[in-house]
Coordinates of C-alpha atoms and ligand atoms in Angstrom, one line a residue:
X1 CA 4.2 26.1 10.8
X2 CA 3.0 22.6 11.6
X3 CA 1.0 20.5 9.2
X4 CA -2.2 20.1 11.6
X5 CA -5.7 20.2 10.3
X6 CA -6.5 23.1 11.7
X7 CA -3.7 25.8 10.3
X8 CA -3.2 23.4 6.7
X9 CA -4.5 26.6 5.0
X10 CA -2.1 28.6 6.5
X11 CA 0.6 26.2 6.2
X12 CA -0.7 25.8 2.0
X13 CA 0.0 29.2 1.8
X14 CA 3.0 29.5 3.6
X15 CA 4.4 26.5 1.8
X16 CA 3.8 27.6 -1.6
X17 CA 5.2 30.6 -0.8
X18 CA 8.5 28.5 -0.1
X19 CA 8.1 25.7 -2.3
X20 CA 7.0 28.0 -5.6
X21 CA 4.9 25.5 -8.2
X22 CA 7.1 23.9 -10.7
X23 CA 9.4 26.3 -11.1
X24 CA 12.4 25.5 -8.6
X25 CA 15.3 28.2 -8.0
X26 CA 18.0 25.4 -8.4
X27 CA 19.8 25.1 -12.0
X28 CA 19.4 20.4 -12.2
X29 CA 22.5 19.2 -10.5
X30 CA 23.2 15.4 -11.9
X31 CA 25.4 14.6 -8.7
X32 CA 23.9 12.0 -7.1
X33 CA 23.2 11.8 -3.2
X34 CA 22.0 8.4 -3.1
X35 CA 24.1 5.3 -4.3
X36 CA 22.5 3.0 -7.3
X37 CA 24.9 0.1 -6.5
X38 CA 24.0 0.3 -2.9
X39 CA 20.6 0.5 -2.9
X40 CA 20.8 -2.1 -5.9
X41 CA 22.9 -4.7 -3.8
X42 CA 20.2 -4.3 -0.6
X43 CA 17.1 -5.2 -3.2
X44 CA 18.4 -8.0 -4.5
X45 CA 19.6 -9.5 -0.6
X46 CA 15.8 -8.5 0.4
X47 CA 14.9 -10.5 -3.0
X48 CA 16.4 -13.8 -1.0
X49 CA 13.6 -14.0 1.8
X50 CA 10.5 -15.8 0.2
X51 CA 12.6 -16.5 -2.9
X52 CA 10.4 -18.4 -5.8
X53 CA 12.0 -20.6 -8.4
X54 CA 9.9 -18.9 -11.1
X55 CA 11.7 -15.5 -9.8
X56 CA 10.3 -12.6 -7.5
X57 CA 8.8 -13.3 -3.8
X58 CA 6.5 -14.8 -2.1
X59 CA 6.9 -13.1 1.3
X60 CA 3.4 -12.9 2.5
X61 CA 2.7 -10.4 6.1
X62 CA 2.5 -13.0 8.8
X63 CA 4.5 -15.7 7.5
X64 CA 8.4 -17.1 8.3
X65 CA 9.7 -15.4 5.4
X66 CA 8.3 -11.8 6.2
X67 CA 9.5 -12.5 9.6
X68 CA 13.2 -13.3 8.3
X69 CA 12.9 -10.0 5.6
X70 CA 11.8 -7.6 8.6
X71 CA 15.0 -8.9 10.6
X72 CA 17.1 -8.1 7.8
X73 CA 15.8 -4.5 6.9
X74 CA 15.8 -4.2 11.1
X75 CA 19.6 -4.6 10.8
X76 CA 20.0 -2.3 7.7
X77 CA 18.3 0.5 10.2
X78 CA 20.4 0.1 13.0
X79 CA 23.6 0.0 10.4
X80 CA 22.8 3.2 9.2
X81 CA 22.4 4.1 12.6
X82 CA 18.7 4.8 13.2
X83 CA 17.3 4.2 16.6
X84 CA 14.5 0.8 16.0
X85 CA 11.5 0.7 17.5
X86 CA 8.3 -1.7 16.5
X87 CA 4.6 -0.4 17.6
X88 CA 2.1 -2.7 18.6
X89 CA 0.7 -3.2 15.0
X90 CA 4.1 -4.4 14.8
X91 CA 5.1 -1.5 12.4
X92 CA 8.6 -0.6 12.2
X93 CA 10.3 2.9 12.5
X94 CA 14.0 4.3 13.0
X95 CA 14.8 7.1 13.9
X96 CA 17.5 10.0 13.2
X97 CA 17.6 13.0 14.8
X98 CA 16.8 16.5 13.9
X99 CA 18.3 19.7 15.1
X100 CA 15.3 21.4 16.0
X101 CA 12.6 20.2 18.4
X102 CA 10.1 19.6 15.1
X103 CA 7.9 16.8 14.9
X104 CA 9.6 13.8 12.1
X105 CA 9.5 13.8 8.2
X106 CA 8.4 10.0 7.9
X107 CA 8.9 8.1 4.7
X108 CA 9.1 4.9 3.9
X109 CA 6.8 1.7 2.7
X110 CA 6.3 -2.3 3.3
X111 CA 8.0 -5.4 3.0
X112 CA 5.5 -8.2 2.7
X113 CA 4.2 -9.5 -0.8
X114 CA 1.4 -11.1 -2.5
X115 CA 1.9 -14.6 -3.2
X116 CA 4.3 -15.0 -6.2
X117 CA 4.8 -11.7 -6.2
X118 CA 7.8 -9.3 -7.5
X119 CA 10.7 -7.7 -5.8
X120 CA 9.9 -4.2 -5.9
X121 CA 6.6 -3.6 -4.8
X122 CA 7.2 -2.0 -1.4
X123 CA 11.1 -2.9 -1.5
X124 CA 11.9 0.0 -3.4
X125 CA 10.2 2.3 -1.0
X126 CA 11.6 0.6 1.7
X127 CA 14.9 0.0 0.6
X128 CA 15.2 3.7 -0.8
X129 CA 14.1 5.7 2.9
X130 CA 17.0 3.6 4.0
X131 CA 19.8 4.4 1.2
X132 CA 18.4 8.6 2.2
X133 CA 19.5 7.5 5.5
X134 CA 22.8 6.1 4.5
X135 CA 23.3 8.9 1.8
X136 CA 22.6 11.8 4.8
X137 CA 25.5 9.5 6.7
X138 CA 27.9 9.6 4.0
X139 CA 28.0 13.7 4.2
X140 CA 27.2 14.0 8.0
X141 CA 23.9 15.9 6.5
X142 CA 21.8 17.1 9.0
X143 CA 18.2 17.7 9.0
X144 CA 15.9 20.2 11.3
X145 CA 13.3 17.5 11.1
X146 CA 14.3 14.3 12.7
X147 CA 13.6 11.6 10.1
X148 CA 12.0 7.8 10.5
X149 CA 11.6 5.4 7.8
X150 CA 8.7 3.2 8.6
X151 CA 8.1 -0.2 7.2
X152 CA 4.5 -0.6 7.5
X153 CA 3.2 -4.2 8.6
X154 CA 1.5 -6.4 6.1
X155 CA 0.3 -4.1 3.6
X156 CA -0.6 -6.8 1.2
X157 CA -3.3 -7.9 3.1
X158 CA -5.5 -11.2 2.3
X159 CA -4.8 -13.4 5.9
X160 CA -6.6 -11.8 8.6
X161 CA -7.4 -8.4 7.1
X162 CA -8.1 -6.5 3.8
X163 CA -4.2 -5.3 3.1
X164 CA -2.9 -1.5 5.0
X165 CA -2.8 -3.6 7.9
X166 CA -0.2 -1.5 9.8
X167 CA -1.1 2.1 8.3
X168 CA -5.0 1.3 9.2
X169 CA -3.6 0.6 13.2
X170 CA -1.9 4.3 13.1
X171 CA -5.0 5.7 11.4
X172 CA -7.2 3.8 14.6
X173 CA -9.2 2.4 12.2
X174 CA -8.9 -1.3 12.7
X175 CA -12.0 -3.4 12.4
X176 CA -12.7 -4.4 16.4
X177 CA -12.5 -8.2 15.8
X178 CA -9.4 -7.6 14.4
X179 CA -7.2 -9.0 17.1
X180 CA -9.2 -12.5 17.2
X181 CA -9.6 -13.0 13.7
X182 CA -7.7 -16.5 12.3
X183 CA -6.3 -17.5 8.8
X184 CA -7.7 -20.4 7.2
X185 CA -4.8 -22.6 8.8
X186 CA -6.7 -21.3 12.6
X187 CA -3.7 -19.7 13.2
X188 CA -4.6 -16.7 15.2
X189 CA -3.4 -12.7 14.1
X190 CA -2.3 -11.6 17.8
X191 CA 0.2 -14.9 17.9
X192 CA 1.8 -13.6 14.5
X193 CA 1.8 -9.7 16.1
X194 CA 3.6 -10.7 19.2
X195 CA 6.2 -12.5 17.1
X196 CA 6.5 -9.9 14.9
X197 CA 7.2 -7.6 18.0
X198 CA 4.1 -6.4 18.1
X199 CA 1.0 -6.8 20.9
X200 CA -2.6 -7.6 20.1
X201 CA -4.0 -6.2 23.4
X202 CA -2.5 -2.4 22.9
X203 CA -3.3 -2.3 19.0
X204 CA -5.1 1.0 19.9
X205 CA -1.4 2.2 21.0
X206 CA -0.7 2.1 17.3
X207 CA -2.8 4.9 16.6
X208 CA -1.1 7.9 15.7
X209 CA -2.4 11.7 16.7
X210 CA -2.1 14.5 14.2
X211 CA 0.4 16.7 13.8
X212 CA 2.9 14.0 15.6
X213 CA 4.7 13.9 11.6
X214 CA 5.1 16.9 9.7
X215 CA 4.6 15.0 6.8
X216 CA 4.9 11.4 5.0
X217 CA 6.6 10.4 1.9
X218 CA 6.2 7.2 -0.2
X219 CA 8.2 6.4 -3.0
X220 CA 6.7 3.2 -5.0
X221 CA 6.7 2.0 -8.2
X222 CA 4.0 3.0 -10.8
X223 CA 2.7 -0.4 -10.8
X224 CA 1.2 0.4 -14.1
X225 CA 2.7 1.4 -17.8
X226 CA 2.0 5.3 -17.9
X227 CA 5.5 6.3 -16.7
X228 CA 7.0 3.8 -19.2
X229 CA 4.9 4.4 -22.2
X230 CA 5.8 8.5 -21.9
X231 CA 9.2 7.9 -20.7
X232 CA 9.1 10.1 -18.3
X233 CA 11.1 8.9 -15.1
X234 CA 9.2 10.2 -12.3
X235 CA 5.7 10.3 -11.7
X236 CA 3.7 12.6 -8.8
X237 CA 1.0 11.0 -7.3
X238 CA -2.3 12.8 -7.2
X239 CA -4.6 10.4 -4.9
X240 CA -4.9 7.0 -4.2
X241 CA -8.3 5.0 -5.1
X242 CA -9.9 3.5 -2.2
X243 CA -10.8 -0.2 -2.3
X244 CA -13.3 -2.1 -0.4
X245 CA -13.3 -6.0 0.0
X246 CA -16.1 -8.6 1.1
X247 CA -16.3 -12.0 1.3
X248 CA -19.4 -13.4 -0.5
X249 CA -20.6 -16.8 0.6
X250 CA -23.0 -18.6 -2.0
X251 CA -24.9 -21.4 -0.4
X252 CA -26.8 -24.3 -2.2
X253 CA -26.7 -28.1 -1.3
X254 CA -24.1 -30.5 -2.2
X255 CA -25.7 -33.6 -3.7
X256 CA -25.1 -36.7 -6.3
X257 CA -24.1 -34.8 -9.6
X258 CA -25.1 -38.3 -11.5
X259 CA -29.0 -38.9 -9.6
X260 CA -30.1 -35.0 -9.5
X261 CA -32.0 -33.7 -12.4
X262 CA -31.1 -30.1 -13.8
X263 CA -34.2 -28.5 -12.5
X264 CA -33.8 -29.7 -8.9
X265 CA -30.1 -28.5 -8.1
X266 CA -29.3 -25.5 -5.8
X267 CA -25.4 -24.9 -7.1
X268 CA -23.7 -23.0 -5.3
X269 CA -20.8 -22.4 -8.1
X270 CA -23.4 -21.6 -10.6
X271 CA -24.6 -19.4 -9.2
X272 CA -21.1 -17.7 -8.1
X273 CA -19.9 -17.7 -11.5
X274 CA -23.2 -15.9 -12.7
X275 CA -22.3 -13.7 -9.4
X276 CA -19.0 -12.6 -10.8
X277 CA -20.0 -11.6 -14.2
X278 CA -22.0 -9.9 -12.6
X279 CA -19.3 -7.6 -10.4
X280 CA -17.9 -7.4 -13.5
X281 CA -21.1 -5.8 -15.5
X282 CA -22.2 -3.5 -12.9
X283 CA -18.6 -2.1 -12.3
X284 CA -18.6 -1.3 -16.8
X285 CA -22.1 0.1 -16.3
X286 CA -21.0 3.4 -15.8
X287 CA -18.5 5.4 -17.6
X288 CA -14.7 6.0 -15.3
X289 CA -11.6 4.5 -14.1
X290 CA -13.7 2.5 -11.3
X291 CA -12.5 -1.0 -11.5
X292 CA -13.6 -4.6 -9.9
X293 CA -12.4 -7.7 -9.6
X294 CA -13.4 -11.3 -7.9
X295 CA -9.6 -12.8 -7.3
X296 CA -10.2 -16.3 -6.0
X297 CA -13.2 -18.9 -5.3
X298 CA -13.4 -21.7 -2.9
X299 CA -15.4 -24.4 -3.9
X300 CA -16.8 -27.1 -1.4
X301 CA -16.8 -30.0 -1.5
X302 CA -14.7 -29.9 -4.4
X303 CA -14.9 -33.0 -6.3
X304 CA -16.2 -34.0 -9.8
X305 CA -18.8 -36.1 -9.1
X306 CA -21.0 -33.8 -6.4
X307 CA -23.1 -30.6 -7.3
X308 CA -21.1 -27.7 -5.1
X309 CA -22.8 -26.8 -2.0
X310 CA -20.5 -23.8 -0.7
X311 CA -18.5 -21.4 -2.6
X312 CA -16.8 -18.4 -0.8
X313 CA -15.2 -15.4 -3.5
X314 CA -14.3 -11.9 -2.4
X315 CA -15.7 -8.8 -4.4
X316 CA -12.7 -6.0 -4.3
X317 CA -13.6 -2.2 -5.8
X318 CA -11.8 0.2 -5.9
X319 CA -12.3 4.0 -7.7
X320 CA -10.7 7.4 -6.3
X321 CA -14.8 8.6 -5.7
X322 CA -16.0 6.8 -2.3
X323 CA -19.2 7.3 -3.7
X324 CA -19.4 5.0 -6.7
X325 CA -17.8 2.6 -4.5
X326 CA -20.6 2.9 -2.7
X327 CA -23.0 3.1 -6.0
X328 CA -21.6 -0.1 -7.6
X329 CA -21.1 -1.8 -4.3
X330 CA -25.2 -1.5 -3.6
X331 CA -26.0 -2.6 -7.4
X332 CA -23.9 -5.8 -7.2
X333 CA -25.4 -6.8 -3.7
X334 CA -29.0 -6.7 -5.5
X335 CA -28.2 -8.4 -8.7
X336 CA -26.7 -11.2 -5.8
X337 CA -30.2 -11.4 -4.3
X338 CA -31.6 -11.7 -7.7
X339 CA -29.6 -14.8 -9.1
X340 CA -29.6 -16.0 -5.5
X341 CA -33.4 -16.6 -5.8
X342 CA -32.7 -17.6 -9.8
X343 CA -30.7 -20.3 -9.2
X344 CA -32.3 -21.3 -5.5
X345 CA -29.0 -20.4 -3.2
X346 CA -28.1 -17.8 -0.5
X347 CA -25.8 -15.4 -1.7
X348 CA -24.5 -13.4 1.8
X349 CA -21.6 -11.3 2.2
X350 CA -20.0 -9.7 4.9
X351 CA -19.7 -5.5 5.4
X352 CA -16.7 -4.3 3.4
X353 CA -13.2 -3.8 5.1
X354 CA -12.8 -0.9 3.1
X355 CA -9.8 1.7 3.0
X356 CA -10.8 5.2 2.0
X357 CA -9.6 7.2 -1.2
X358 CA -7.0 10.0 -0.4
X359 CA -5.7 13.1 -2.9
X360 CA -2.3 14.0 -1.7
X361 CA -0.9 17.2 -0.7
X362 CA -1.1 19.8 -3.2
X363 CA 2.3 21.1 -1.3
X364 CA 3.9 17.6 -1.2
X365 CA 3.6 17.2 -5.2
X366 CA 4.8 21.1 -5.6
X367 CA 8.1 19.7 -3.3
X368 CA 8.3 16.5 -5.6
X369 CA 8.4 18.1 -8.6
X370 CA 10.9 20.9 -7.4
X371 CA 13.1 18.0 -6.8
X372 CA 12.8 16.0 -9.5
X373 CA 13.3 19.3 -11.6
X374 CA 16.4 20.0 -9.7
X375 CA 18.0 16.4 -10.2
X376 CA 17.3 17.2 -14.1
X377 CA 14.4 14.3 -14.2
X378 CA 11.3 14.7 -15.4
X379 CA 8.1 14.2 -13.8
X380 CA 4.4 13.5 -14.9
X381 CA 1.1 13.8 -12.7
X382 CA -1.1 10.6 -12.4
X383 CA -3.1 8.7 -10.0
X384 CA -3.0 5.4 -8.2
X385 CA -4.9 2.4 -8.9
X386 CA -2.7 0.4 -6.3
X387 CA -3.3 1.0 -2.6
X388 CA -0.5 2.4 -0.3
X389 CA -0.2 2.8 3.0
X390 CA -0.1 6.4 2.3
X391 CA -3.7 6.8 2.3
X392 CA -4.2 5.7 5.6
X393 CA -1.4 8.2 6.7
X394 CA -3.4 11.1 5.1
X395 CA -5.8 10.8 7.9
X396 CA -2.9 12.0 10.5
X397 CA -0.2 14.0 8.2
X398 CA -0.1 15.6 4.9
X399 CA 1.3 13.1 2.3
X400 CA 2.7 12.8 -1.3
X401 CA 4.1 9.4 -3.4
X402 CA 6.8 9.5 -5.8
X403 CA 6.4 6.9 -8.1
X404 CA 8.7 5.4 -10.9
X405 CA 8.0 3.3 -13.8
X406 CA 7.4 -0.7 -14.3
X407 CA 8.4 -2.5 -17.2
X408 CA 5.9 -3.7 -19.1
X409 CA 3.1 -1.7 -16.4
X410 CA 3.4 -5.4 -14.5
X411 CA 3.1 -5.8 -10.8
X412 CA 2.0 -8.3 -8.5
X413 CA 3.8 -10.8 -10.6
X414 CA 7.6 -12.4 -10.5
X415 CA 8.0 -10.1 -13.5
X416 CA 7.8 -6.8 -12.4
X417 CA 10.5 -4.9 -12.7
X418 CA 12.5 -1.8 -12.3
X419 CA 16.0 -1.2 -13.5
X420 CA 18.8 -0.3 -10.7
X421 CA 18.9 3.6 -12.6
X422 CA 14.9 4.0 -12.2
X423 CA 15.1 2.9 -8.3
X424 CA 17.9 5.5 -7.8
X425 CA 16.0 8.4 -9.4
X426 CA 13.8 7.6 -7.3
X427 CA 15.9 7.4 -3.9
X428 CA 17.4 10.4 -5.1
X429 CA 14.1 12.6 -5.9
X430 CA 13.1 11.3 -2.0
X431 CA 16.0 12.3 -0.7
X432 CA 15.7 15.8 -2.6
X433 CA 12.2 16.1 -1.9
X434 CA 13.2 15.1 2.1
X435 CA 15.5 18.2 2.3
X436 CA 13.1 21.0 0.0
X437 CA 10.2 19.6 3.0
X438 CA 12.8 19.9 6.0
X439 CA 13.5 23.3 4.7
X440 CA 10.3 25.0 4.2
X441 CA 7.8 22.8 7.0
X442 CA 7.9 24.1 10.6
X443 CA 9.9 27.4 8.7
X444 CA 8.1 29.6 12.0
X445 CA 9.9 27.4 14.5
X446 CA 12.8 28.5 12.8
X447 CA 15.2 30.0 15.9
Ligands
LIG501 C1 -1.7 -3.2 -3.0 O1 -0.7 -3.5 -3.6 C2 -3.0 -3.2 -3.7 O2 -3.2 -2.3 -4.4 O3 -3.7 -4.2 -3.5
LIG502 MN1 1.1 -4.6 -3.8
LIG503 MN1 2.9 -1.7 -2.5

């Protein structure tokens, strides 16, 4: 049984019958597969690239210090013995083999961060397909599946591209600019790729066909305070919201803020900040989890003695229904063209990089939870308000996320945090999940 689009009712069936809902045939088994110490000890060396005094990372894709963290998880691969490769989108996969001729179990996550941002978004996921890896090693365990971790490229996003940057390449759905577009420094995107191993010219190579993984696996942390408020350890993703960013350009006229009467000023600012209170009413208008935010604001020229003549902000939604993206996205654009003509600017903004909404593999979660179940931890449904790379690889292989709990629901921040025990349950619910998949996917290949 493959996981192709055309026999995935077949293989739902098949795999339910295999993977029975909730109820698992093991009695929990506390042994461990995965080691906390290890998988601790590689977090906290990956915690040394992009360093901030203030704690956490700033290892932004694209940059020196994302270069330098790659090279060090590239060496934990080939330690534990996978066999590296890097696509052109400059993604990174190793590679064990199986015993069968069966298409790979991928799992895995990214590396890069937002600026000032913690040590565990993306790590964890990273960091925990490899300690599967080194736990399979430590009992010669082998799988029927071969198995790669991936570590996507620049999943953050925000210099040359919207975030997913290396899933969206193995989905083919890269913008076609993509490969000139430059960061505000000028620097170009296809000089970072080809450093990062990586090749502008073949980004269509990157594309991945389906059915070429029998499945993908991300483990993550919540990112939110769900799993912590219920103390419940692990948390079974049910979709992921889809988001969609444009930059919004407001332009007036830069002029004497001391000679130009009130009535006579086209501000650009003014009329930006009326723009972003009014992202923020249009998103509450309706009732739902949609949410929207404007994250940063260039102001030109920037000084306190001239009206401002140019302000560039991006306006981010994001809701698990494409549709009210959609819905909200078209109210916002025409209350811009009404306080555009208000306050006597241009308001423009470009078409949305946007990255689609994905629900998870009803088959995946039943697997998750079997193995949580069987490690004796218990596991909640819930959805994501974070991206993940994982919705980009729903468009080429069935998918699931294991998530587990942040302190204080805080992410993107130098405080987020999970302790060494959560990661492990984590690893360790992957690593379970990686064998109940391995047994039941492909079972009619079965010699
Ligand atoms: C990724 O972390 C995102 O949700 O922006
Ligand atoms: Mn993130
Ligand atoms: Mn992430």
């Amino acid at each position: 049984m493959r996981f192709r689009e055309t026999a995935a009712l077949a293989a739902c069936v098949l795999l339910f019958a295999i993977v029975p809902p909730r109820a698992q045939p093991q009695a929990p088994s506390p042994e461990r597969h995965v080691q906390q110490q290890r998988l601790w000890e590689t977090l906290q060396k990956l915690g040394e690239f992009g360093k901030n005094p203030e704690g956490g990372v700033s290892r932004v894709g694209f940059t020196e210090e994302d270069l330098a963290g790659r090279a060090y998880v590239i060496g934990l691969m080939k330690e534990a013995g996978l066999d590296v490769r890097t696509d052109p989108a400059g993604n990174i996969f190793g590679h064990r083999a199986g015993t069968e001729a069966l298409p790979p179990i991928l799992f895995g996550s990214h590396i890069d961060s937002v600026p000032h941002g913690g040590n565990f978004d993306g790590d964890v996921g990273s960091l925990g397909a490899v300690e599967v890896i080194r736990a399979l090693n430590d009992k010669n365990q082998k799988t029927r599946h071969p198995l790669e971790v991936v570590v996507w490229t620049n999943e953050e996003g925000g210099r040359f591209y919207a975030g997913l940057f290396g899933s969206t390449a193995a989905a083919g759905l890269l913008p076609a600019d993509i490969a000139s577009r430059r960061d505000d420094n000028g620097q170009l995107l296809a000089d970072w790729l080809k450093r990062m191993g990586g090749d502008a010219s073949r980004l269509p190579e990157a594309r991945i066909a389906k059915g070429a993984y029998a499945g993908y696996l991300e483990l993550h942390i919540e990112q939110g305070g769900t799993l912590e408020t219920a103390e419940i350890p692990i948390g079974v993703v049910q979709g992921i919201v889809g988001i969609s960013v444009r930059t919004c350009t407001a332009a007036g006229f830069a002029n004497h803020a001391g000679t130009t009467p009130m009535n006579q000023r086209k501000d650009a600012l003014a009329a930006a900040s009326r723009a972003v209170l009014a992202v923020r009413e249009e998103v509450r208008r309706e009732p739902g989890r949609q949410v929207g935010t404007v994250g940063w604001m260039r102001v030109e020229p920037g000084a306190a003695n001239v009206i401002p003549g140019r302000v560039q902000f991006p306006v981010e939604l994001r809701d698990l229904d494409k549709e009210r993206i959609n819905r909200i996205a078209a109210r916002i654009l025409a209350r811009f063209e009404i306080i555009a003509r208000e306050e006597n600017v241009e308001i423009v903004c470009t078409p949305p990089d946007l990255h689609e909404p994905a629900i998870t593999s009803p088959a995946f979660r039943d697997a998750i939870r079997g193995a949580a179940a069987s490690a004796g931890l218990k596991t909640t449904d819930l959805p994501s308000g974070a991206g993940h790379d994982a919705q980009n690889v729903a468009r080429f292989a069935a998918m699931g996320m294991i998530f587990v709990p942040s302190k204080g629901g805080i992410s993107h921040s130098p405080l987020e945090f999970t302790p060494p025990d959560q990661v492990a349950n984590g690893a360790e619910v992957l690593y379970r999940t990686i064998m109940i998949l391995d047994a039941a996917l492909d079972a009619a290949a079965r010699p």
